[in-house]
mmCIF file of C-alpha atoms and ligand atoms in Angstrom:
data_model
loop_
_atom_site.group_PDB
_atom_site.id
_atom_site.type_symbol
_atom_site.label_atom_id
_atom_site.label_comp_id
_atom_site.label_asym_id
_atom_site.label_seq_id
_atom_site.Cartn_x
_atom_site.Cartn_y
_atom_site.Cartn_z
ATOM 1 C CA MET S 87 -58.790 -148.215 -67.434
ATOM 2 C CA THR S 88 -59.701 -144.826 -68.075
ATOM 3 C CA GLU S 89 -61.082 -143.994 -71.605
ATOM 4 C CA ILE S 90 -58.809 -141.437 -73.168
ATOM 5 C CA PRO S 91 -60.598 -139.752 -76.808
ATOM 6 C CA LYS S 92 -58.374 -140.891 -79.818
ATOM 7 C CA THR S 93 -58.423 -137.530 -80.332
ATOM 8 C CA HIS S 94 -56.473 -136.186 -78.106
ATOM 9 C CA PRO S 95 -53.147 -134.817 -78.890
ATOM 10 C CA ARG S 96 -51.044 -136.935 -76.956
ATOM 11 C CA TYR S 97 -53.496 -139.949 -77.302
ATOM 12 C CA GLU S 98 -50.661 -142.668 -77.476
ATOM 13 C CA SER S 99 -48.317 -141.074 -74.705
ATOM 14 C CA LEU S 100 -51.700 -140.952 -72.807
ATOM 15 C CA ARG S 101 -52.120 -144.944 -73.589
ATOM 16 C CA VAL S 102 -48.913 -146.158 -72.379
ATOM 17 C CA ARG S 103 -49.199 -144.304 -69.430
ATOM 18 C CA GLU S 104 -52.397 -146.125 -68.788
ATOM 19 C CA LEU S 105 -50.666 -149.182 -69.621
ATOM 20 C CA LEU S 106 -48.477 -148.683 -66.844
ATOM 21 C CA VAL S 107 -51.081 -147.519 -64.005
ATOM 22 C CA GLU S 108 -52.864 -150.669 -65.092
ATOM 23 C CA GLY S 109 -49.429 -152.468 -64.444
ATOM 24 C CA VAL S 110 -49.037 -151.059 -60.748
ATOM 25 C CA GLU S 111 -52.718 -151.699 -59.905
ATOM 26 C CA TYR S 112 -52.320 -155.609 -61.367
ATOM 27 C CA GLY S 113 -49.092 -155.960 -59.339
ATOM 28 C CA ILE S 114 -46.687 -156.130 -62.578
ATOM 29 C CA THR S 115 -45.070 -152.499 -62.232
ATOM 30 C CA SER S 116 -43.458 -150.950 -59.177
ATOM 31 C CA LYS S 117 -43.898 -147.610 -58.326
ATOM 32 C CA ALA S 118 -40.516 -146.562 -59.021
ATOM 33 C CA GLY S 119 -40.945 -147.896 -62.544
ATOM 34 C CA LEU S 120 -43.784 -145.130 -62.975
ATOM 35 C CA ILE S 121 -40.776 -142.718 -62.454
ATOM 36 C CA ALA S 122 -38.512 -144.280 -64.513
ATOM 37 C CA HIS S 123 -41.111 -144.329 -67.368
ATOM 38 C CA GLY S 124 -41.377 -140.380 -67.071
ATOM 39 C CA ARG S 125 -37.449 -140.101 -67.620
ATOM 40 C CA GLY S 126 -37.771 -141.929 -70.564
ATOM 41 C CA GLU S 127 -40.712 -139.774 -71.587
ATOM 42 C CA ALA S 128 -38.868 -136.609 -71.294
ATOM 43 C CA PHE S 129 -36.010 -137.904 -73.745
ATOM 44 C CA ASP S 130 -38.726 -139.290 -76.524
ATOM 45 C CA TYR S 131 -39.915 -135.626 -76.522
ATOM 46 C CA LEU S 132 -36.476 -134.823 -77.493
ATOM 47 C CA ILE S 133 -36.370 -137.230 -80.529
ATOM 48 C CA GLY S 134 -40.086 -135.928 -81.761
ATOM 49 C CA GLU S 135 -41.757 -139.675 -80.108
ATOM 50 C CA LYS S 136 -40.404 -141.267 -83.287
ATOM 51 C CA THR S 137 -38.152 -143.940 -84.232
ATOM 52 C CA ILE S 138 -35.236 -142.223 -85.633
ATOM 53 C CA GLU S 139 -32.666 -143.636 -88.216
ATOM 54 C CA PRO S 140 -29.732 -144.533 -85.431
ATOM 55 C CA ALA S 141 -32.379 -146.430 -83.512
ATOM 56 C CA ARG S 142 -33.641 -148.495 -86.535
ATOM 57 C CA LEU S 143 -29.600 -149.439 -87.389
ATOM 58 C CA ALA S 144 -29.652 -150.451 -83.511
ATOM 59 C CA GLU S 145 -32.854 -152.636 -83.888
ATOM 60 C CA ARG S 146 -31.621 -154.302 -87.324
ATOM 61 C CA ALA S 147 -27.848 -155.099 -85.164
ATOM 62 C CA ALA S 148 -29.606 -156.374 -82.265
ATOM 63 C CA LEU S 149 -31.778 -158.484 -84.310
ATOM 64 C CA ALA S 150 -28.681 -159.971 -85.562
ATOM 65 C CA ALA S 151 -26.822 -160.439 -82.712
ATOM 66 C CA LEU S 152 -30.157 -162.216 -80.797
ATOM 67 C CA PHE S 153 -30.234 -164.359 -84.303
ATOM 68 C CA SER S 154 -26.734 -165.617 -83.945
ATOM 69 C CA ALA S 155 -26.078 -166.199 -80.455
ATOM 70 C CA ARG S 156 -25.937 -169.377 -79.093
ATOM 71 C CA ASN S 157 -28.060 -168.786 -76.078
ATOM 72 C CA PRO S 158 -30.126 -165.630 -76.670
ATOM 73 C CA VAL S 159 -31.881 -163.928 -73.389
ATOM 74 C CA ILE S 160 -34.508 -161.413 -72.981
ATOM 75 C CA SER S 161 -34.673 -160.123 -69.479
ATOM 76 C CA VAL S 162 -37.947 -158.454 -68.428
ATOM 77 C CA ASN S 163 -39.196 -156.345 -65.728
ATOM 78 C CA GLY S 164 -42.614 -154.688 -64.714
ATOM 79 C CA ASN S 165 -42.130 -151.932 -67.316
ATOM 80 C CA VAL S 166 -41.737 -154.011 -69.873
ATOM 81 C CA VAL S 167 -44.314 -156.446 -69.299
ATOM 82 C CA ALA S 168 -46.946 -153.715 -68.737
ATOM 83 C CA LEU S 169 -45.792 -151.866 -72.104
ATOM 84 C CA VAL S 170 -45.057 -154.732 -74.300
ATOM 85 C CA PRO S 171 -46.268 -158.537 -73.280
ATOM 86 C CA GLU S 172 -47.153 -159.459 -76.455
ATOM 87 C CA GLU S 173 -44.325 -158.203 -78.516
ATOM 88 C CA THR S 174 -42.022 -159.684 -76.146
ATOM 89 C CA VAL S 175 -43.177 -163.199 -76.495
ATOM 90 C CA LYS S 176 -43.091 -162.907 -80.137
ATOM 91 C CA LEU S 177 -39.762 -161.354 -80.179
ATOM 92 C CA ALA S 178 -38.571 -164.462 -78.072
ATOM 93 C CA GLU S 179 -39.941 -166.599 -80.517
ATOM 94 C CA ARG S 180 -38.453 -165.188 -83.654
ATOM 95 C CA SER S 181 -35.249 -165.054 -81.886
ATOM 96 C CA ASP S 182 -35.104 -168.735 -80.499
ATOM 97 C CA ALA S 183 -34.403 -166.563 -76.824
ATOM 98 C CA LYS S 184 -35.605 -167.454 -73.644
ATOM 99 C CA ILE S 185 -37.177 -165.391 -71.692
ATOM 100 C CA GLU S 186 -36.130 -164.511 -68.055
ATOM 101 C CA VAL S 187 -37.779 -162.133 -64.938
ATOM 102 C CA ASN S 188 -35.442 -159.907 -63.414
ATOM 103 C CA LEU S 189 -36.585 -157.607 -60.724
ATOM 104 C CA PHE S 190 -34.767 -154.526 -58.968
ATOM 105 C CA HIS S 191 -37.376 -154.693 -56.532
ATOM 106 C CA ARG S 192 -37.795 -158.185 -56.500
ATOM 107 C CA THR S 193 -40.652 -159.498 -54.598
ATOM 108 C CA GLU S 194 -42.188 -163.264 -55.196
ATOM 109 C CA GLU S 195 -45.670 -162.115 -55.973
ATOM 110 C CA ARG S 196 -44.488 -159.574 -58.989
ATOM 111 C CA MET S 197 -42.480 -162.400 -60.033
ATOM 112 C CA HIS S 198 -45.389 -164.602 -60.440
ATOM 113 C CA ARG S 199 -47.782 -162.014 -61.676
ATOM 114 C CA ILE S 200 -45.218 -161.236 -64.300
ATOM 115 C CA SER S 201 -44.830 -164.357 -65.311
ATOM 116 C CA SER S 202 -48.809 -165.236 -65.727
ATOM 117 C CA ARG S 203 -48.652 -161.622 -67.719
ATOM 118 C CA LEU S 204 -46.287 -163.413 -70.298
ATOM 119 C CA GLU S 205 -48.139 -167.054 -70.083
ATOM 120 C CA GLU S 206 -51.428 -165.328 -71.088
ATOM 121 C CA TYR S 207 -49.743 -164.200 -74.057
ATOM 122 C CA GLY S 208 -48.117 -167.402 -74.821
ATOM 123 C CA GLY S 209 -44.984 -167.407 -73.172
ATOM 124 C CA GLU S 210 -43.546 -170.587 -72.361
ATOM 125 C CA ASN S 211 -40.696 -171.730 -69.900
ATOM 126 C CA ILE S 212 -40.634 -167.940 -68.175
ATOM 127 C CA LEU S 213 -37.149 -168.214 -66.455
ATOM 128 C CA GLY S 214 -36.467 -166.318 -63.234
ATOM 129 C CA LEU S 215 -38.799 -167.644 -60.712
ATOM 130 C CA GLN S 216 -36.650 -170.042 -59.244
ATOM 131 C CA PRO S 217 -33.111 -168.649 -59.574
ATOM 132 C CA ASP S 218 -29.585 -170.622 -59.128
ATOM 133 C CA ALA S 219 -27.409 -168.400 -59.837
ATOM 134 C CA GLU S 220 -26.083 -164.805 -58.900
ATOM 135 C CA ILE S 221 -24.999 -162.152 -61.413
ATOM 136 C CA PRO S 222 -21.099 -161.376 -59.262
ATOM 137 C CA GLY S 223 -20.982 -157.793 -57.987
ATOM 138 C CA LEU S 224 -24.402 -156.941 -57.189
ATOM 139 C CA ASP S 225 -26.301 -157.692 -53.870
ATOM 140 C CA HIS S 226 -27.675 -160.799 -53.452
ATOM 141 C CA ALA S 227 -31.394 -159.837 -54.098
ATOM 142 C CA ARG S 228 -30.363 -157.874 -57.330
ATOM 143 C CA GLY S 229 -28.082 -160.469 -58.663
ATOM 144 C CA LEU S 230 -30.459 -163.549 -58.427
ATOM 145 C CA CYS S 231 -30.912 -165.088 -61.813
ATOM 146 C CA SER S 232 -31.164 -168.326 -63.551
ATOM 147 C CA GLU S 233 -28.325 -170.583 -64.842
ATOM 148 C CA GLU S 234 -29.702 -171.729 -67.814
ATOM 149 C CA GLY S 235 -30.842 -168.599 -68.762
ATOM 150 C CA ILE S 236 -28.919 -164.860 -67.721
ATOM 151 C CA TYR S 237 -26.347 -166.658 -66.278
ATOM 152 C CA SER S 238 -25.120 -168.538 -69.135
ATOM 153 C CA SER S 239 -26.172 -166.216 -71.757
ATOM 154 C CA ASP S 240 -24.005 -164.858 -74.352
ATOM 155 C CA VAL S 241 -26.413 -162.246 -75.782
ATOM 156 C CA VAL S 242 -28.890 -160.511 -73.082
ATOM 157 C CA LEU S 243 -31.157 -158.132 -74.337
ATOM 158 C CA VAL S 244 -31.760 -155.915 -71.030
ATOM 159 C CA PRO S 245 -34.659 -153.450 -71.742
ATOM 160 C CA LEU S 246 -35.072 -150.578 -69.436
ATOM 161 C CA GLU S 247 -32.284 -151.662 -67.074
ATOM 162 C CA ASP S 248 -30.555 -150.203 -64.217
ATOM 163 C CA GLY S 249 -27.084 -149.184 -65.114
ATOM 164 C CA ASP S 250 -25.211 -151.179 -62.157
ATOM 165 C CA ARG S 251 -26.538 -154.409 -63.969
ATOM 166 C CA ALA S 252 -25.986 -153.237 -67.699
ATOM 167 C CA GLN S 253 -22.423 -152.896 -66.101
ATOM 168 C CA ALA S 254 -21.950 -156.535 -64.126
ATOM 169 C CA LEU S 255 -23.712 -158.283 -66.846
ATOM 170 C CA SER S 256 -20.973 -156.690 -69.323
ATOM 171 C CA LYS S 257 -18.674 -157.565 -66.957
ATOM 172 C CA MET S 258 -19.318 -161.103 -67.301
ATOM 173 C CA GLY S 259 -18.509 -160.725 -70.750
ATOM 174 C CA LYS S 260 -21.873 -161.348 -72.323
ATOM 175 C CA THR S 261 -23.072 -158.905 -75.325
ATOM 176 C CA VAL S 262 -25.520 -156.417 -73.529
ATOM 177 C CA VAL S 263 -28.267 -155.016 -75.542
ATOM 178 C CA THR S 264 -30.566 -152.517 -74.290
ATOM 179 C CA VAL S 265 -33.434 -150.344 -75.379
ATOM 180 C CA ASP S 266 -33.353 -147.024 -73.368
ATOM 181 C CA LEU S 267 -34.573 -143.606 -74.552
ATOM 182 C CA ASN S 268 -32.157 -141.839 -72.404
ATOM 183 C CA PRO S 269 -28.591 -141.908 -74.325
ATOM 184 C CA LEU S 270 -26.860 -140.736 -71.341
ATOM 185 C CA SER S 271 -27.730 -143.576 -68.986
ATOM 186 C CA ARG S 272 -24.941 -145.563 -67.623
ATOM 187 C CA THR S 273 -26.833 -148.210 -69.098
ATOM 188 C CA SER S 274 -26.802 -146.928 -72.807
ATOM 189 C CA ARG S 275 -23.051 -146.289 -72.781
ATOM 190 C CA THR S 276 -22.133 -149.854 -71.146
ATOM 191 C CA ALA S 277 -24.295 -151.609 -73.712
ATOM 192 C CA ASP S 278 -22.938 -153.243 -76.788
ATOM 193 C CA ILE S 279 -25.822 -152.225 -78.516
ATOM 194 C CA THR S 280 -28.222 -149.336 -77.117
ATOM 195 C CA ILE S 281 -31.605 -148.677 -79.074
ATOM 196 C CA VAL S 282 -32.656 -145.220 -78.118
ATOM 197 C CA ASP S 283 -36.421 -145.657 -78.780
ATOM 198 C CA ASN S 284 -39.475 -146.029 -77.081
ATOM 199 C CA ILE S 285 -39.645 -149.701 -75.880
ATOM 200 C CA THR S 286 -43.087 -149.774 -77.509
ATOM 201 C CA ARG S 287 -42.030 -148.864 -80.695
ATOM 202 C CA ALA S 288 -38.754 -150.594 -80.757
ATOM 203 C CA PHE S 289 -40.357 -154.240 -79.762
ATOM 204 C CA SER S 290 -42.936 -153.621 -82.428
ATOM 205 C CA ASN S 291 -40.500 -152.837 -85.166
ATOM 206 C CA MET S 292 -38.170 -155.886 -84.369
ATOM 207 C CA ARG S 293 -41.028 -157.990 -85.102
ATOM 208 C CA GLU S 294 -40.655 -157.082 -88.858
ATOM 209 C CA LEU S 295 -37.424 -155.472 -89.264
ATOM 210 C CA GLU S 296 -34.137 -157.579 -90.956
ATOM 211 C CA PRO S 297 -31.491 -158.131 -89.156
ATOM 212 C CA LEU S 298 -28.117 -156.563 -90.120
ATOM 213 C CA GLY S 299 -25.052 -158.074 -89.257
ATOM 214 C CA GLY S 300 -21.109 -156.870 -89.317
ATOM 215 C CA SER S 301 -19.479 -154.597 -87.129
ATOM 216 C CA PHE S 302 -21.560 -152.029 -85.131
ATOM 217 C CA ASP S 303 -19.752 -149.093 -83.178
ATOM 218 C CA ASN S 304 -22.428 -148.467 -80.296
ATOM 219 C CA ASP S 305 -20.377 -144.968 -79.465
ATOM 220 C CA LYS S 306 -20.710 -144.203 -82.694
ATOM 221 C CA ASN S 307 -24.186 -144.541 -83.014
ATOM 222 C CA LEU S 308 -25.023 -142.875 -79.853
ATOM 223 C CA SER S 309 -23.221 -139.825 -80.878
ATOM 224 C CA LYS S 310 -25.779 -139.834 -83.883
ATOM 225 C CA VAL S 311 -28.353 -139.833 -81.456
ATOM 226 C CA LEU S 312 -26.747 -136.855 -79.801
ATOM 227 C CA ASP S 313 -26.446 -135.100 -83.021
ATOM 228 C CA PHE S 314 -30.220 -135.851 -84.126
ATOM 229 C CA MET S 315 -31.098 -134.594 -80.747
ATOM 230 C CA SER S 316 -29.121 -131.035 -80.580
ATOM 231 C CA ASN S 317 -29.686 -130.664 -84.143
ATOM 232 C CA ARG S 318 -33.651 -130.787 -83.736
ATOM 233 C CA LEU S 319 -33.439 -128.584 -81.070
ATOM 234 C CA SER S 320 -31.506 -125.857 -82.658
ATOM 235 C CA GLU S 321 -34.076 -126.294 -85.538
ATOM 236 C CA LEU S 322 -36.717 -125.699 -83.214
ATOM 237 C CA SER S 323 -35.258 -122.808 -81.465
ATOM 238 C CA GLU S 324 -34.665 -121.199 -84.883
ATOM 239 C CA LYS S 325 -38.152 -121.682 -86.242
ATOM 240 C CA GLY S 326 -39.628 -120.543 -82.653
ATOM 241 C CA LEU S 327 -42.095 -122.831 -80.489
ATOM 242 C CA GLN S 328 -45.209 -121.006 -81.147
ATOM 243 C CA LYS S 329 -46.557 -123.107 -83.867
ATOM 244 C CA ARG S 330 -46.202 -126.184 -81.989
HETATM 245 P P1 LIG W 506 -28.656 -145.786 -65.292
HETATM 246 O O1 LIG W 506 -28.831 -146.361 -63.949
HETATM 247 O O2 LIG W 506 -28.699 -146.260 -66.816
HETATM 248 O O3 LIG W 506 -27.760 -144.423 -65.291
HETATM 249 P P2 LIG W 506 -31.481 -144.290 -64.779
HETATM 250 O O4 LIG W 506 -30.760 -144.621 -63.139
HETATM 251 O O5 LIG W 506 -31.674 -142.996 -65.114
HETATM 252 O O6 LIG W 506 -30.264 -145.124 -65.612
HETATM 253 P P3 LIG W 506 -33.127 -146.494 -64.264
HETATM 254 O O7 LIG W 506 -34.615 -146.232 -63.775
HETATM 255 O O8 LIG W 506 -31.883 -147.348 -63.928
HETATM 256 O O9 LIG W 506 -32.741 -145.129 -65.342
HETATM 257 O O10 LIG W 506 -33.479 -147.377 -65.494
HETATM 258 C C1 LIG W 506 -34.826 -146.645 -66.885
HETATM 259 C C2 LIG W 506 -34.177 -146.543 -67.800
HETATM 260 O O11 LIG W 506 -35.197 -146.888 -68.794
HETATM 261 C C3 LIG W 506 -34.086 -144.783 -68.191
HETATM 262 O O12 LIG W 506 -32.772 -144.894 -68.452
HETATM 263 C C4 LIG W 506 -35.517 -144.637 -68.933
HETATM 264 O O13 LIG W 506 -34.727 -143.056 -69.666
HETATM 265 C C5 LIG W 506 -35.518 -145.694 -69.714
HETATM 266 N N1 LIG W 506 -37.077 -145.896 -70.139
HETATM 267 C C6 LIG W 506 -37.866 -145.913 -69.309
HETATM 268 N N2 LIG W 506 -39.118 -145.554 -69.938
HETATM 269 C C7 LIG W 506 -38.855 -146.477 -71.533
HETATM 270 C C8 LIG W 506 -39.632 -146.608 -72.314
HETATM 271 N N3 LIG W 506 -40.816 -146.994 -72.531
HETATM 272 N N4 LIG W 506 -38.713 -147.280 -73.460
HETATM 273 C C9 LIG W 506 -37.663 -147.196 -73.344
HETATM 274 N N5 LIG W 506 -36.697 -146.501 -72.386
HETATM 275 C C10 LIG W 506 -37.640 -146.358 -71.352
HETATM 276 MG MG1 LIG W 507 -30.395 -146.528 -62.625
#
């Protein structure tokens, strides 16, 4: 791993990029995953690379949904496991959720590497390796899942997910929770609870935050995110960008 000096002004962002590059080298993350991360980073700039209030609210609502679920499942892919393997295992323990590996570019080797990485962090009974069910409406490879996990889940946390799959899960009647820095993505607009935050912050916040039950209006919360972004851009534009 390239040594990044801690004094570098973009240390955190570079550190996270290195995790993904390492993920590709270990056969955990796909090359396309690097591009997806870049898209996320661009939106992170717009919120100032910190957890904003609507994100914190969604994180608390997500915890409440997971805690009250009958069969909560956290669906992970190569980006999630490269970035937050330990936090994923801890969140699963905290919410009594199962972890299932579900890949856009499914290969048996990546499935195994991802699941072993989670096991290194204490993950147990990782699902998805022997799929025995299919999500309706997706083509065969992308729809594969496990009966006891995603297929029969009532609440499914699908961070960094593709819009098609989020929509297919929603059509199955599941409560879909996502983490996605792009408030305009199809996934963000499909989910019941969208956390617009970097997964590195979201999952670490969710180890500590208190759940907040009751009604959660995702459209309204996404509007707040868009308002935050546009107000921030207006303020920056008024102040001038020179001093940043
Ligand atoms: P959609 O399919 O939902 O319309 P998309 O095609 O733009 O979105 P995908 O590659 O399918 O994007 O999904 C990945 C999503 O994850 C993107 O919206 C991206 O912004 C987001 N993302 C990537 N990295 C992170 C991260 N570290 N934290 C949070 N979100 C991220
Ligand atoms: Mg997509």
